Coordinates of C-alpha atoms in Angstrom, one line a residue:
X109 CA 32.5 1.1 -10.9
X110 CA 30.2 0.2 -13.3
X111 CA 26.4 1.8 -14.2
X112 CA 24.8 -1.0 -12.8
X113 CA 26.9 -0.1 -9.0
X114 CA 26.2 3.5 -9.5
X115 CA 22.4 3.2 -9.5
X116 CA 21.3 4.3 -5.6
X117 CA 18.4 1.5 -5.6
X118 CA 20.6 -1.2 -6.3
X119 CA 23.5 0.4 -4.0
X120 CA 21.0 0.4 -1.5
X121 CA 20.2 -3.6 -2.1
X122 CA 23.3 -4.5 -2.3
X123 CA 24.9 -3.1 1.1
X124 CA 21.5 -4.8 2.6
X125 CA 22.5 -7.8 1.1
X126 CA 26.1 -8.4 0.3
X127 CA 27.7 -8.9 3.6
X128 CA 25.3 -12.1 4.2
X129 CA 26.1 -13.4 1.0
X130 CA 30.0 -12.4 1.7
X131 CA 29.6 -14.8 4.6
X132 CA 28.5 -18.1 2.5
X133 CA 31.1 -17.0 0.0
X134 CA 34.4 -17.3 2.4
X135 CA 34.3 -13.8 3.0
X136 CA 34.3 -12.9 -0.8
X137 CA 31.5 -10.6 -1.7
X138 CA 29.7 -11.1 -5.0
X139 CA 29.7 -8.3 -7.2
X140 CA 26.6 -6.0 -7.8
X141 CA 25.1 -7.9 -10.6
X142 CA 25.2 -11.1 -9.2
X143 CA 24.0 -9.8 -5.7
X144 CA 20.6 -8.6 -7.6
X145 CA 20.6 -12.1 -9.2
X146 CA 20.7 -14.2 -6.2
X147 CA 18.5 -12.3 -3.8
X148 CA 15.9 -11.7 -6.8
X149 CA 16.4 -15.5 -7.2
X150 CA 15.3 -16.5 -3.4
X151 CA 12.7 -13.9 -3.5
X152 CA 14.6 -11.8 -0.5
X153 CA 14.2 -8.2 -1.9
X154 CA 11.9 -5.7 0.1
X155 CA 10.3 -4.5 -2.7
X156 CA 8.0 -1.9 -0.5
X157 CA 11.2 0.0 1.4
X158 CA 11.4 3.1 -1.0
X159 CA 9.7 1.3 -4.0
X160 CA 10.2 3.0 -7.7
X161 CA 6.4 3.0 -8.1
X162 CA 4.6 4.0 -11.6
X163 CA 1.0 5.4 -10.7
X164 CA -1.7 5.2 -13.3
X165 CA -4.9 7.1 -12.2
X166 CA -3.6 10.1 -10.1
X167 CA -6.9 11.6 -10.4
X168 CA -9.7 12.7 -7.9
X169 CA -9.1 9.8 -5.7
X170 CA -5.4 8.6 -6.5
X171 CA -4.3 12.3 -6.4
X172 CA -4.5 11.6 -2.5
X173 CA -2.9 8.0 -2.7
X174 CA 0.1 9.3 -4.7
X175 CA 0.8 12.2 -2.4
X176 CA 1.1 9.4 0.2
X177 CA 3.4 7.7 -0.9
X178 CA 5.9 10.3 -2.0
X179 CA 5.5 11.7 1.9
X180 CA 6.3 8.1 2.6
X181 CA 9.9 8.6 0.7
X182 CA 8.6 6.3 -2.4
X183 CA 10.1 7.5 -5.7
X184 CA 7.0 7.9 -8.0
X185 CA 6.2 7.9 -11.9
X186 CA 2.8 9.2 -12.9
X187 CA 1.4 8.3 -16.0
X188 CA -1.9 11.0 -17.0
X189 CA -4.7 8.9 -17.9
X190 CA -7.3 11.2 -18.1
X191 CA -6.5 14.7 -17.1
X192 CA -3.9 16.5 -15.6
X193 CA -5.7 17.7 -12.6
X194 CA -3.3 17.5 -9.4
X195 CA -0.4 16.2 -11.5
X196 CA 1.4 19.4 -11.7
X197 CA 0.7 19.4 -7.4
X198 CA 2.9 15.7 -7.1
X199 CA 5.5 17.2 -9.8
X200 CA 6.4 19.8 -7.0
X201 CA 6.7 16.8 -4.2
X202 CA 8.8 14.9 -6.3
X203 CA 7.0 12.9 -8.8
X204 CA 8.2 12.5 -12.2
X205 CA 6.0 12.2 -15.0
X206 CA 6.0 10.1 -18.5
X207 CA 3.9 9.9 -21.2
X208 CA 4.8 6.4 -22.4
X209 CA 3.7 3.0 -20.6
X210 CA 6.9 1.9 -21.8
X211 CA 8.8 4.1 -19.6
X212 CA 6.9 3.9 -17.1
X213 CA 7.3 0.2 -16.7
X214 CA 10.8 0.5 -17.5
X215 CA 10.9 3.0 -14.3
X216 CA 8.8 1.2 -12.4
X217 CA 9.3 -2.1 -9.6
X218 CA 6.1 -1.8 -8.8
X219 CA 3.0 -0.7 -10.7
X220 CA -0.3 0.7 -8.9
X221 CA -3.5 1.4 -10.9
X222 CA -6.6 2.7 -9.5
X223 CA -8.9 4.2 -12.8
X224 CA -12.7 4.1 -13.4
X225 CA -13.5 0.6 -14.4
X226 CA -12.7 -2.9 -15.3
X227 CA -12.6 -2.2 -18.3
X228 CA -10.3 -0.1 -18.1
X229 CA -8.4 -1.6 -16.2
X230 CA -7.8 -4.9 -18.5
X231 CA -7.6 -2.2 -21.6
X232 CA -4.5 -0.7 -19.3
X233 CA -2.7 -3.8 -18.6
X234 CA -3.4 -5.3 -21.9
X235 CA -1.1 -2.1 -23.1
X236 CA 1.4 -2.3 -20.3
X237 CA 2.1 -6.1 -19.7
X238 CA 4.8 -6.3 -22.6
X239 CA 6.5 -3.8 -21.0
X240 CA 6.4 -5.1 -17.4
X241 CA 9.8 -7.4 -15.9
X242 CA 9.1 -10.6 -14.8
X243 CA 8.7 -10.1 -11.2
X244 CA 7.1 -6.4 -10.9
X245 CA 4.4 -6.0 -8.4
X246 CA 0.8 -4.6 -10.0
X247 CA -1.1 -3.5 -7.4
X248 CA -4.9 -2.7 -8.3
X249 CA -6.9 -0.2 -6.5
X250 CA -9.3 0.0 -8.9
X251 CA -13.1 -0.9 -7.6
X252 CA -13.4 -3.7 -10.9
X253 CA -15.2 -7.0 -11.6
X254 CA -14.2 -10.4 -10.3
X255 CA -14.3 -11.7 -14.0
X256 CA -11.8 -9.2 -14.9
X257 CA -9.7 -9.2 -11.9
X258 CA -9.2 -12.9 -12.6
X259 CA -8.1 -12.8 -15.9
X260 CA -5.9 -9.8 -15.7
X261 CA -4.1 -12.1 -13.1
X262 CA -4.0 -14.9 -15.0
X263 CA -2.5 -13.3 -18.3
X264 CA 0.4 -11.6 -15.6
X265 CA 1.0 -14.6 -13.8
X266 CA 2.1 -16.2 -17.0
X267 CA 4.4 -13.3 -17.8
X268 CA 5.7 -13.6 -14.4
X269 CA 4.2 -11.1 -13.0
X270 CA 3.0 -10.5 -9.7
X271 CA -0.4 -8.9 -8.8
X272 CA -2.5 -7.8 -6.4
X273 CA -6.2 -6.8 -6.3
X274 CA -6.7 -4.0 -3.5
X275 CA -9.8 -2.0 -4.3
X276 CA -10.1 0.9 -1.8
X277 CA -12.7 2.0 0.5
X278 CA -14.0 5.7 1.4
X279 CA -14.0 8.6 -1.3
X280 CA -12.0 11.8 -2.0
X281 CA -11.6 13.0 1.5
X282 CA -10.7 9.7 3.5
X283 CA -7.9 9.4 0.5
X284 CA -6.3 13.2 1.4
X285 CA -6.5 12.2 4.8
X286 CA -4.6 8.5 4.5
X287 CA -7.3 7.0 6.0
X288 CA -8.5 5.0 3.3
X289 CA -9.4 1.3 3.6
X290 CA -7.9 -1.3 1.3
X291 CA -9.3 -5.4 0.5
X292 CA -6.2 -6.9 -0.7
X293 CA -6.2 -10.0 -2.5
X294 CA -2.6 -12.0 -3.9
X295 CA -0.7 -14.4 -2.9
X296 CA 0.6 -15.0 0.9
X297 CA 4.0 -14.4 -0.2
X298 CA 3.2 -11.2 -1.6
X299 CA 1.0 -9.8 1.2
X300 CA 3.7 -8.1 3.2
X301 CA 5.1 -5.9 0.2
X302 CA 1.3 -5.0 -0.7
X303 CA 0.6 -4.6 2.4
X304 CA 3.4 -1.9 3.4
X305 CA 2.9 0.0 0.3
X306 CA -1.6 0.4 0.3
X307 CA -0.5 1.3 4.3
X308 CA 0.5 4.4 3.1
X309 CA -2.5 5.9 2.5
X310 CA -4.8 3.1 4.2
X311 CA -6.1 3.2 8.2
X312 CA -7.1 -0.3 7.6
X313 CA -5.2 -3.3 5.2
X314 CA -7.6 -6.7 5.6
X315 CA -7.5 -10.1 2.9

């Protein structure tokens, strides 16, 4: 069995996947490798159902985000950008934690950011976008400016990349309780996967 079989996310995408594909194939099943290929290649995976997701921001209001979405059964990466206030809290719920934008990307099918600023917010991405696979979902919860927003998308798009601005409303308290709402804006065909993931700490998801 080789590494690539062994992993449990793409175990879990291939038994989705394979006996469809089996089907078209004369009742041959394609290996793991090319399974990932092909369904990657017609855009089929579900990239919300137990995303690896690196968070970036797990501060006063993405402390309660995170713990969302681990209590959701999402594997999550945290990357401290400021302090390490509540990271030690997600560590004990199953978080792992890295230093390096590079690992975290690396770890990561899906990227969610929700920091301070625009400005921080392009400085972020700027840093993180040569590390990102073509195909990874960046999902921004950051409250930023349209002018940023658009070029930030823009420069992804070309590597790409997928991305999603989904700015959050309510503070602190609504996020610890879930019940957070989210503005999402991305393509159609990525609303569903954006959707399902901000739903885990969000009452309401609107475009």
């Amino acid at each position: 069995e080789s590494l690539l079989a062994r992993k449990p996310r793409v175990r879990e995408i291939c038994a989705q996947y394979q006996p469809a594909l089996r089907l078209r194939q004369g009742n041959r099943a394609p290996g793991p490798r090319a399974t990932i290929k092909r369904i990657f290649r017609q855009g089929k995976v579900d990239m919300s159902a137990h995303a690896r997701i690196g968070f970036i921001g797990a501060g006063l209001m993405g402390h309660g985000m995170a713990t969302h979405l681990l209590a959701a059964g999402h594997s999550l990466t945290v990357c401290v950008h400021r302090h390490r206030h509540g990271i030690d809290q997600l560590l004990e719920h199953g978080a792992q934690e890295t230093d390096s934008l590079a690992a975290l990307a690396k770890a990561s099918d899906v990227i969610l950011l929700c920091v301070s600023n625009a400005d921080i917010v392009r400085d972020v991405l700027d840093r993180l976008a040569p590390e990102l696979r073509p195909g990874t979902l960046v999902i921004d919860a950051t409250t930023s400016h349209p002018k940023v927003t658009q070029e930030v998308a823009t420069m992804l798009a070309a590597k790409g990349i997928r991305y999603a601005d989904a700015p959050v409303t309510g503070g602190p308290n609504e996020s610890a309780a879930g019940k957070l709402g989210t503005l999402v804006g991305c393509r159609d065909e990525d609303f569903d996967a954006v959707k399902q993931i901000v739903s885990c700490y969000s009452r309401v998801v609107q475009r």
